[in-house]
DNA sequence: TGGCCGATATGCT
DNA sequence: GCATATCGGCCAA
């Protein structure tokens, strides 16, 4: 039985549900494939770019299944996919476990330790060769996604690196997976 | 383990 | 003009 390929309506659903369901999915881009092990949901909460960057993150409110990439700290990029056909939302991809194309990711990152290739949002975007030029493109035009063959053990807790809305448990990760960010 | 700091787009005063 | 940001690498201790 072949793995189930995800279609665009996957992203039309509630943002927190999409964030949870993305954990364990296999992400592909060219020769690179990787298992998503950590995500975060952002909607219209106080930490969301839909609120703090209403102009640049407007596509959170007008689209779903679209890539949103932003620059942070002047040098790191973060990869998001917009969600929810009925309201603003996006999911931040925070960490992946490399499966194939490891040399390509290592070359982009300048490190070889697999655990350091994509165990954080900035590292992930770098390893996948993602930059701001992808913003606005259909996510499934740039990547493909497959559902997990076996359901992952998912944990949840507060999001990382934010000052506001710190109590919302909208970070999801695969429990025990060593490729989750620290 | 903890502290420091880079390098820049964005939004606010 | 200024403070800040969904971070990560390096270094001292």
PDB file of C-alpha atoms (C1' of nucleotides) in Angstrom:
ATOM      1  CA  UNK A   1       0.000   0.000   0.000  1.00  0.00           C
ATOM      2  CA  UNK A   2       1.623   3.252  -1.162  1.00  0.00           C
ATOM      3  CA  UNK A   3       1.972   6.185   1.226  1.00  0.00           C
ATOM      4  CA  UNK A   4      -0.923   8.610   1.103  1.00  0.00           C
ATOM      5  CA  UNK A   5      -0.039  11.804  -0.684  1.00  0.00           C
ATOM      6  CA  UNK A   6      -1.392  14.969   0.893  1.00  0.00           C
ATOM      7  CA  UNK A   7      -3.536  17.310  -1.217  1.00  0.00           C
ATOM      8  CA  UNK A   8      -4.141  21.044  -0.953  1.00  0.00           C
ATOM      9  CA  UNK A   9      -7.373  20.773   1.044  1.00  0.00           C
ATOM     10  CA  UNK A  10      -5.279  19.380   3.921  1.00  0.00           C
ATOM     11  CA  UNK A  11      -4.288  22.993   4.667  1.00  0.00           C
ATOM     12  CA  UNK A  12      -7.838  24.347   4.518  1.00  0.00           C
ATOM     13  CA  UNK A  13      -8.558  22.969   7.986  1.00  0.00           C
ATOM     14  CA  UNK A  14      -8.106  24.468  11.444  1.00  0.00           C
ATOM     15  CA  UNK A  15      -4.485  25.609  11.908  1.00  0.00           C
ATOM     16  CA  UNK A  16      -3.784  23.776  15.164  1.00  0.00           C
ATOM     17  CA  UNK A  17      -5.090  20.543  13.648  1.00  0.00           C
ATOM     18  CA  UNK A  18      -2.897  20.993  10.576  1.00  0.00           C
ATOM     19  CA  UNK A  19       0.162  21.652  12.760  1.00  0.00           C
ATOM     20  CA  UNK A  20      -0.464  18.468  14.718  1.00  0.00           C
ATOM     21  CA  UNK A  21      -1.158  16.380  11.612  1.00  0.00           C
ATOM     22  CA  UNK A  22       2.036  17.522   9.893  1.00  0.00           C
ATOM     23  CA  UNK A  23       4.185  15.856  12.553  1.00  0.00           C
ATOM     24  CA  UNK A  24       5.443  12.572  11.122  1.00  0.00           C
ATOM     25  CA  UNK A  25       4.708  13.481   7.509  1.00  0.00           C
ATOM     26  CA  UNK A  26       7.484  13.055   4.954  1.00  0.00           C
ATOM     27  CA  UNK A  27       8.431  16.262   3.155  1.00  0.00           C
ATOM     28  CA  UNK A  28      10.136  16.073  -0.257  1.00  0.00           C
ATOM     29  CA  UNK A  29      11.859  18.705  -2.344  1.00  0.00           C
ATOM     30  CA  UNK A  30      13.849  17.359  -5.293  1.00  0.00           C
ATOM     31  CA  UNK A  31      16.240  14.684  -4.085  1.00  0.00           C
ATOM     32  CA  UNK A  32      15.827  15.745  -0.480  1.00  0.00           C
ATOM     33  CA  UNK A  33      13.306  14.064   1.785  1.00  0.00           C
ATOM     34  CA  UNK A  34      12.834  14.487   5.503  1.00  0.00           C
ATOM     35  CA  UNK A  35      10.394  13.588   8.230  1.00  0.00           C
ATOM     36  CA  UNK A  36       8.682  16.528   9.912  1.00  0.00           C
ATOM     37  CA  UNK A  37       9.283  16.190  13.659  1.00  0.00           C
ATOM     38  CA  UNK A  38       8.336  19.633  15.057  1.00  0.00           C
ATOM     39  CA  UNK A  39       5.787  22.313  14.106  1.00  0.00           C
ATOM     40  CA  UNK A  40       4.024  25.344  15.579  1.00  0.00           C
ATOM     41  CA  UNK A  41       0.616  26.881  14.875  1.00  0.00           C
ATOM     42  CA  UNK A  42      -0.006  30.641  14.516  1.00  0.00           C
ATOM     43  CA  UNK A  43      -3.450  32.151  13.974  1.00  0.00           C
ATOM     44  CA  UNK A  44      -4.637  35.588  15.117  1.00  0.00           C
ATOM     45  CA  UNK A  45      -2.954  35.307  18.525  1.00  0.00           C
ATOM     46  CA  UNK A  46      -0.690  38.027  19.907  1.00  0.00           C
ATOM     47  CA  UNK A  47       2.510  36.265  18.760  1.00  0.00           C
ATOM     48  CA  UNK A  48       1.298  35.736  15.194  1.00  0.00           C
ATOM     49  CA  UNK A  49       2.726  37.662  12.266  1.00  0.00           C
ATOM     50  CA  UNK A  50      -0.867  38.137  11.181  1.00  0.00           C
ATOM     51  CA  UNK A  51      -1.029  40.557  14.124  1.00  0.00           C
ATOM     52  CA  UNK A  52       2.567  41.825  14.424  1.00  0.00           C
ATOM     53  CA  UNK A  53       3.340  42.040  10.694  1.00  0.00           C
ATOM     54  CA  UNK A  54      -0.109  42.529   9.188  1.00  0.00           C
ATOM     55  CA  UNK A  55       1.221  43.775   5.871  1.00  0.00           C
ATOM     56  CA  UNK A  56       3.828  41.113   5.069  1.00  0.00           C
ATOM     57  CA  UNK A  57       1.822  38.273   6.618  1.00  0.00           C
ATOM     58  CA  UNK A  58      -1.475  39.227   4.983  1.00  0.00           C
ATOM     59  CA  UNK A  59      -1.459  35.970   3.056  1.00  0.00           C
ATOM     60  CA  UNK A  60      -2.097  34.176   6.356  1.00  0.00           C
ATOM     61  CA  UNK A  61      -5.575  35.596   6.133  1.00  0.00           C
ATOM     62  CA  UNK A  62      -6.216  35.279   2.435  1.00  0.00           C
ATOM     63  CA  UNK A  63      -4.723  31.895   1.509  1.00  0.00           C
ATOM     64  CA  UNK A  64      -4.147  28.334   2.616  1.00  0.00           C
ATOM     65  CA  UNK A  65      -1.530  25.907   1.323  1.00  0.00           C
ATOM     66  CA  UNK A  66       0.773  28.775   0.343  1.00  0.00           C
ATOM     67  CA  UNK A  67       4.437  29.235   1.327  1.00  0.00           C
ATOM     68  CA  UNK A  68       5.282  32.086   3.712  1.00  0.00           C
ATOM     69  CA  UNK A  69       9.000  32.660   4.366  1.00  0.00           C
ATOM     70  CA  UNK A  70      10.370  35.493   6.480  1.00  0.00           C
ATOM     71  CA  UNK A  71      13.798  36.724   7.502  1.00  0.00           C
ATOM     72  CA  UNK A  72      14.574  36.859  11.194  1.00  0.00           C
ATOM     73  CA  UNK A  73      17.564  38.342  13.031  1.00  0.00           C
ATOM     74  CA  UNK A  74      18.794  39.615   9.697  1.00  0.00           C
ATOM     75  CA  UNK A  75      20.172  36.251   8.608  1.00  0.00           C
ATOM     76  CA  UNK A  76      17.870  33.302   9.307  1.00  0.00           C
ATOM     77  CA  UNK A  77      14.809  32.273   7.352  1.00  0.00           C
ATOM     78  CA  UNK A  78      11.722  30.474   8.632  1.00  0.00           C
ATOM     79  CA  UNK A  79       9.471  28.292   6.471  1.00  0.00           C
ATOM     80  CA  UNK A  80       5.715  28.430   7.021  1.00  0.00           C
ATOM     81  CA  UNK A  81       2.679  27.156   5.158  1.00  0.00           C
ATOM     82  CA  UNK A  82      -0.570  29.082   5.361  1.00  0.00           C
ATOM     83  CA  UNK A  83      -3.670  27.319   6.647  1.00  0.00           C
ATOM     84  CA  UNK A  84      -7.401  27.557   7.392  1.00  0.00           C
ATOM     85  CA  UNK A  85      -9.863  28.490   4.666  1.00  0.00           C
ATOM     86  CA  UNK A  86     -12.040  30.201   7.299  1.00  0.00           C
ATOM     87  CA  UNK A  87      -9.554  32.431   9.113  1.00  0.00           C
ATOM     88  CA  UNK A  88      -5.925  33.541   9.416  1.00  0.00           C
ATOM     89  CA  UNK A  89      -3.339  30.849  10.046  1.00  0.00           C
ATOM     90  CA  UNK A  90       0.059  29.395   9.263  1.00  0.00           C
ATOM     91  CA  UNK A  91       2.207  26.533  10.493  1.00  0.00           C
ATOM     92  CA  UNK A  92       5.918  27.027  11.155  1.00  0.00           C
ATOM     93  CA  UNK A  93       8.058  24.009  10.264  1.00  0.00           C
ATOM     94  CA  UNK A  94      10.612  23.911  13.079  1.00  0.00           C
ATOM     95  CA  UNK A  95      12.547  20.680  12.595  1.00  0.00           C
ATOM     96  CA  UNK A  96      12.899  17.710  10.255  1.00  0.00           C
ATOM     97  CA  UNK A  97      14.736  14.409  10.413  1.00  0.00           C
ATOM     98  CA  UNK A  98      16.814  14.043   7.207  1.00  0.00           C
ATOM     99  CA  UNK A  99      16.059  10.879   5.212  1.00  0.00           C
ATOM    100  CA  UNK A 100      17.545  11.287   1.726  1.00  0.00           C
ATOM    101  CA  UNK A 101      19.670  13.930   0.034  1.00  0.00           C
ATOM    102  CA  UNK A 102      21.666  14.310   3.223  1.00  0.00           C
ATOM    103  CA  UNK A 103      24.816  15.427   1.372  1.00  0.00           C
ATOM    104  CA  UNK A 104      22.866  18.203  -0.346  1.00  0.00           C
ATOM    105  CA  UNK A 105      21.570  19.449   2.987  1.00  0.00           C
ATOM    106  CA  UNK A 106      25.021  19.150   4.568  1.00  0.00           C
ATOM    107  CA  UNK A 107      26.554  21.194   1.749  1.00  0.00           C
ATOM    108  CA  UNK A 108      23.974  23.982   2.180  1.00  0.00           C
ATOM    109  CA  UNK A 109      24.440  24.002   5.932  1.00  0.00           C
ATOM    110  CA  UNK A 110      28.196  23.608   6.023  1.00  0.00           C
ATOM    111  CA  UNK A 111      27.955  20.910   8.690  1.00  0.00           C
ATOM    112  CA  UNK A 112      27.733  17.121   8.462  1.00  0.00           C
ATOM    113  CA  UNK A 113      26.241  16.042  11.795  1.00  0.00           C
ATOM    114  CA  UNK A 114      22.714  14.924  10.786  1.00  0.00           C
ATOM    115  CA  UNK A 115      21.352  16.078  14.109  1.00  0.00           C
ATOM    116  CA  UNK A 116      22.438  19.638  13.370  1.00  0.00           C
ATOM    117  CA  UNK A 117      21.225  19.797   9.776  1.00  0.00           C
ATOM    118  CA  UNK A 118      17.629  20.856  10.337  1.00  0.00           C
ATOM    119  CA  UNK A 119      16.889  20.728  14.085  1.00  0.00           C
ATOM    120  CA  UNK A 120      15.536  24.280  14.229  1.00  0.00           C
ATOM    121  CA  UNK A 121      13.555  26.594  11.929  1.00  0.00           C
ATOM    122  CA  UNK A 122      16.516  28.575  10.587  1.00  0.00           C
ATOM    123  CA  UNK A 123      18.566  25.427  10.037  1.00  0.00           C
ATOM    124  CA  UNK A 124      15.620  23.718   8.341  1.00  0.00           C
ATOM    125  CA  UNK A 125      15.086  26.516   5.809  1.00  0.00           C
ATOM    126  CA  UNK A 126      18.808  26.621   5.054  1.00  0.00           C
ATOM    127  CA  UNK A 127      19.068  22.833   4.642  1.00  0.00           C
ATOM    128  CA  UNK A 128      16.129  22.826   2.211  1.00  0.00           C
ATOM    129  CA  UNK A 129      17.429  25.786   0.208  1.00  0.00           C
ATOM    130  CA  UNK A 130      14.358  27.852   1.080  1.00  0.00           C
ATOM    131  CA  UNK A 131      14.336  31.651   0.858  1.00  0.00           C
ATOM    132  CA  UNK A 132      11.863  34.535   0.664  1.00  0.00           C
ATOM    133  CA  UNK A 133      11.412  34.102  -3.099  1.00  0.00           C
ATOM    134  CA  UNK A 134       9.158  31.105  -2.368  1.00  0.00           C
ATOM    135  CA  UNK A 135       6.651  33.267  -0.500  1.00  0.00           C
ATOM    136  CA  UNK A 136       3.285  33.243  -2.235  1.00  0.00           C
ATOM    137  CA  UNK A 137       3.844  30.014  -4.161  1.00  0.00           C
ATOM    138  CA  UNK A 138       1.649  26.952  -3.630  1.00  0.00           C
ATOM    139  CA  UNK A 139       3.328  24.781  -0.995  1.00  0.00           C
ATOM    140  CA  UNK A 140       2.563  21.594  -2.916  1.00  0.00           C
ATOM    141  CA  UNK A 141       4.166  23.092  -6.020  1.00  0.00           C
ATOM    142  CA  UNK A 142       7.466  23.403  -4.180  1.00  0.00           C
ATOM    143  CA  UNK A 143       7.218  20.340  -1.942  1.00  0.00           C
ATOM    144  CA  UNK A 144       5.326  17.092  -1.765  1.00  0.00           C
ATOM    145  CA  UNK A 145       3.983  15.599   1.446  1.00  0.00           C
ATOM    146  CA  UNK A 146       3.066  12.074   2.481  1.00  0.00           C
ATOM    147  CA  UNK A 147       1.204  11.019   5.565  1.00  0.00           C
ATOM    148  CA  UNK A 148       3.123   8.909   8.084  1.00  0.00           C
ATOM    149  CA  UNK A 149       3.086   5.165   7.485  1.00  0.00           C
ATOM    150  CA  UNK A 150       2.784   4.652  11.228  1.00  0.00           C
ATOM    151  CA  UNK A 151       1.156   7.233  13.524  1.00  0.00           C
ATOM    152  CA  UNK A 152       3.815   9.152  15.484  1.00  0.00           C
ATOM    153  CA  UNK A 153       3.696   9.677  19.239  1.00  0.00           C
ATOM    154  CA  UNK A 154       2.945  13.381  19.399  1.00  0.00           C
ATOM    155  CA  UNK A 155       3.666  15.694  22.317  1.00  0.00           C
ATOM    156  CA  UNK A 156       2.521  19.299  22.642  1.00  0.00           C
ATOM    157  CA  UNK A 157       3.525  22.365  24.604  1.00  0.00           C
ATOM    158  CA  UNK A 158       4.096  26.140  24.423  1.00  0.00           C
ATOM    159  CA  UNK A 159       5.709  27.677  21.378  1.00  0.00           C
ATOM    160  CA  UNK A 160       9.377  28.673  21.428  1.00  0.00           C
ATOM    161  CA  UNK A 161      11.032  32.062  21.030  1.00  0.00           C
ATOM    162  CA  UNK A 162       7.963  34.251  21.496  1.00  0.00           C
ATOM    163  CA  UNK A 163       7.250  36.912  24.097  1.00  0.00           C
ATOM    164  CA  UNK A 164       3.465  37.026  23.857  1.00  0.00           C
ATOM    165  CA  UNK A 165       0.782  34.334  24.105  1.00  0.00           C
ATOM    166  CA  UNK A 166       3.323  32.031  25.707  1.00  0.00           C
ATOM    167  CA  UNK A 167       0.821  29.758  27.348  1.00  0.00           C
ATOM    168  CA  UNK A 168      -0.938  28.484  24.230  1.00  0.00           C
ATOM    169  CA  UNK A 169       0.178  24.850  23.729  1.00  0.00           C
ATOM    170  CA  UNK A 170       0.553  25.172  19.974  1.00  0.00           C
ATOM    171  CA  UNK A 171       3.933  23.527  19.485  1.00  0.00           C
ATOM    172  CA  UNK A 172       3.841  19.880  18.408  1.00  0.00           C
ATOM    173  CA  UNK A 173       6.695  17.412  18.209  1.00  0.00           C
ATOM    174  CA  UNK A 174       7.410  13.732  17.948  1.00  0.00           C
ATOM    175  CA  UNK A 175       8.087  12.531  21.454  1.00  0.00           C
ATOM    176  CA  UNK A 176      11.616  11.268  21.929  1.00  0.00           C
ATOM    177  CA  UNK A 177      12.801  12.142  18.435  1.00  0.00           C
ATOM    178  CA  UNK A 178      16.434  13.382  18.631  1.00  0.00           C
ATOM    179  CA  UNK A 179      16.001  15.712  15.645  1.00  0.00           C
ATOM    180  CA  UNK A 180      13.601  18.028  17.502  1.00  0.00           C
ATOM    181  CA  UNK A 181      15.074  21.477  18.302  1.00  0.00           C
ATOM    182  CA  UNK A 182      16.441  22.116  21.774  1.00  0.00           C
TER     183      UNK A 182
ATOM    184  C1'  DT B   1      25.542  25.661  30.265  1.00  0.00           C
ATOM    185  C1'  DG B   2      25.322  30.170  29.630  1.00  0.00           C
ATOM    186  C1'  DG B   3      26.253  34.539  27.597  1.00  0.00           C
ATOM    187  C1'  DC B   4      27.219  37.205  23.540  1.00  0.00           C
ATOM    188  C1'  DC B   5      26.313  38.970  19.242  1.00  0.00           C
ATOM    189  C1'  DG B   6      25.604  39.048  14.250  1.00  0.00           C
ATOM    190  C1'  DA B   7      23.044  41.641  10.145  1.00  0.00           C
ATOM    191  C1'  DT B   8      18.606  43.425   8.311  1.00  0.00           C
ATOM    192  C1'  DA B   9      13.440  43.922   7.219  1.00  0.00           C
ATOM    193  C1'  DT B  10       9.632  45.677   9.523  1.00  0.00           C
ATOM    194  C1'  DG B  11       6.814  48.512  12.190  1.00  0.00           C
ATOM    195  C1'  DC B  12       6.539  52.108  15.581  1.00  0.00           C
ATOM    196  C1'  DT B  13       7.626  56.888  17.635  1.00  0.00           C
TER     197       DT B  13
ATOM    198  C1'  DG C   1      15.586  57.477  13.768  1.00  0.00           C
ATOM    199  C1'  DC C   2      14.973  53.330  16.791  1.00  0.00           C
ATOM    200  C1'  DA C   3      13.849  48.818  18.885  1.00  0.00           C
ATOM    201  C1'  DT C   4      12.929  44.364  17.915  1.00  0.00           C
ATOM    202  C1'  DA C   5      12.620  39.735  15.929  1.00  0.00           C
ATOM    203  C1'  DT C   6       8.823  32.277  15.411  1.00  0.00           C
ATOM    204  C1'  DC C   7      17.594  32.006  15.613  1.00  0.00           C
ATOM    205  C1'  DG C   8      22.106  29.848  15.629  1.00  0.00           C
ATOM    206  C1'  DG C   9      27.132  29.605  16.126  1.00  0.00           C
ATOM    207  C1'  DC C  10      31.012  30.520  18.939  1.00  0.00           C
ATOM    208  C1'  DC C  11      33.408  30.984  23.047  1.00  0.00           C
ATOM    209  C1'  DA C  12      34.557  31.030  28.036  1.00  0.00           C
ATOM    210  C1'  DA C  13      33.861  28.700  32.258  1.00  0.00           C
TER     211       DA C  13
END
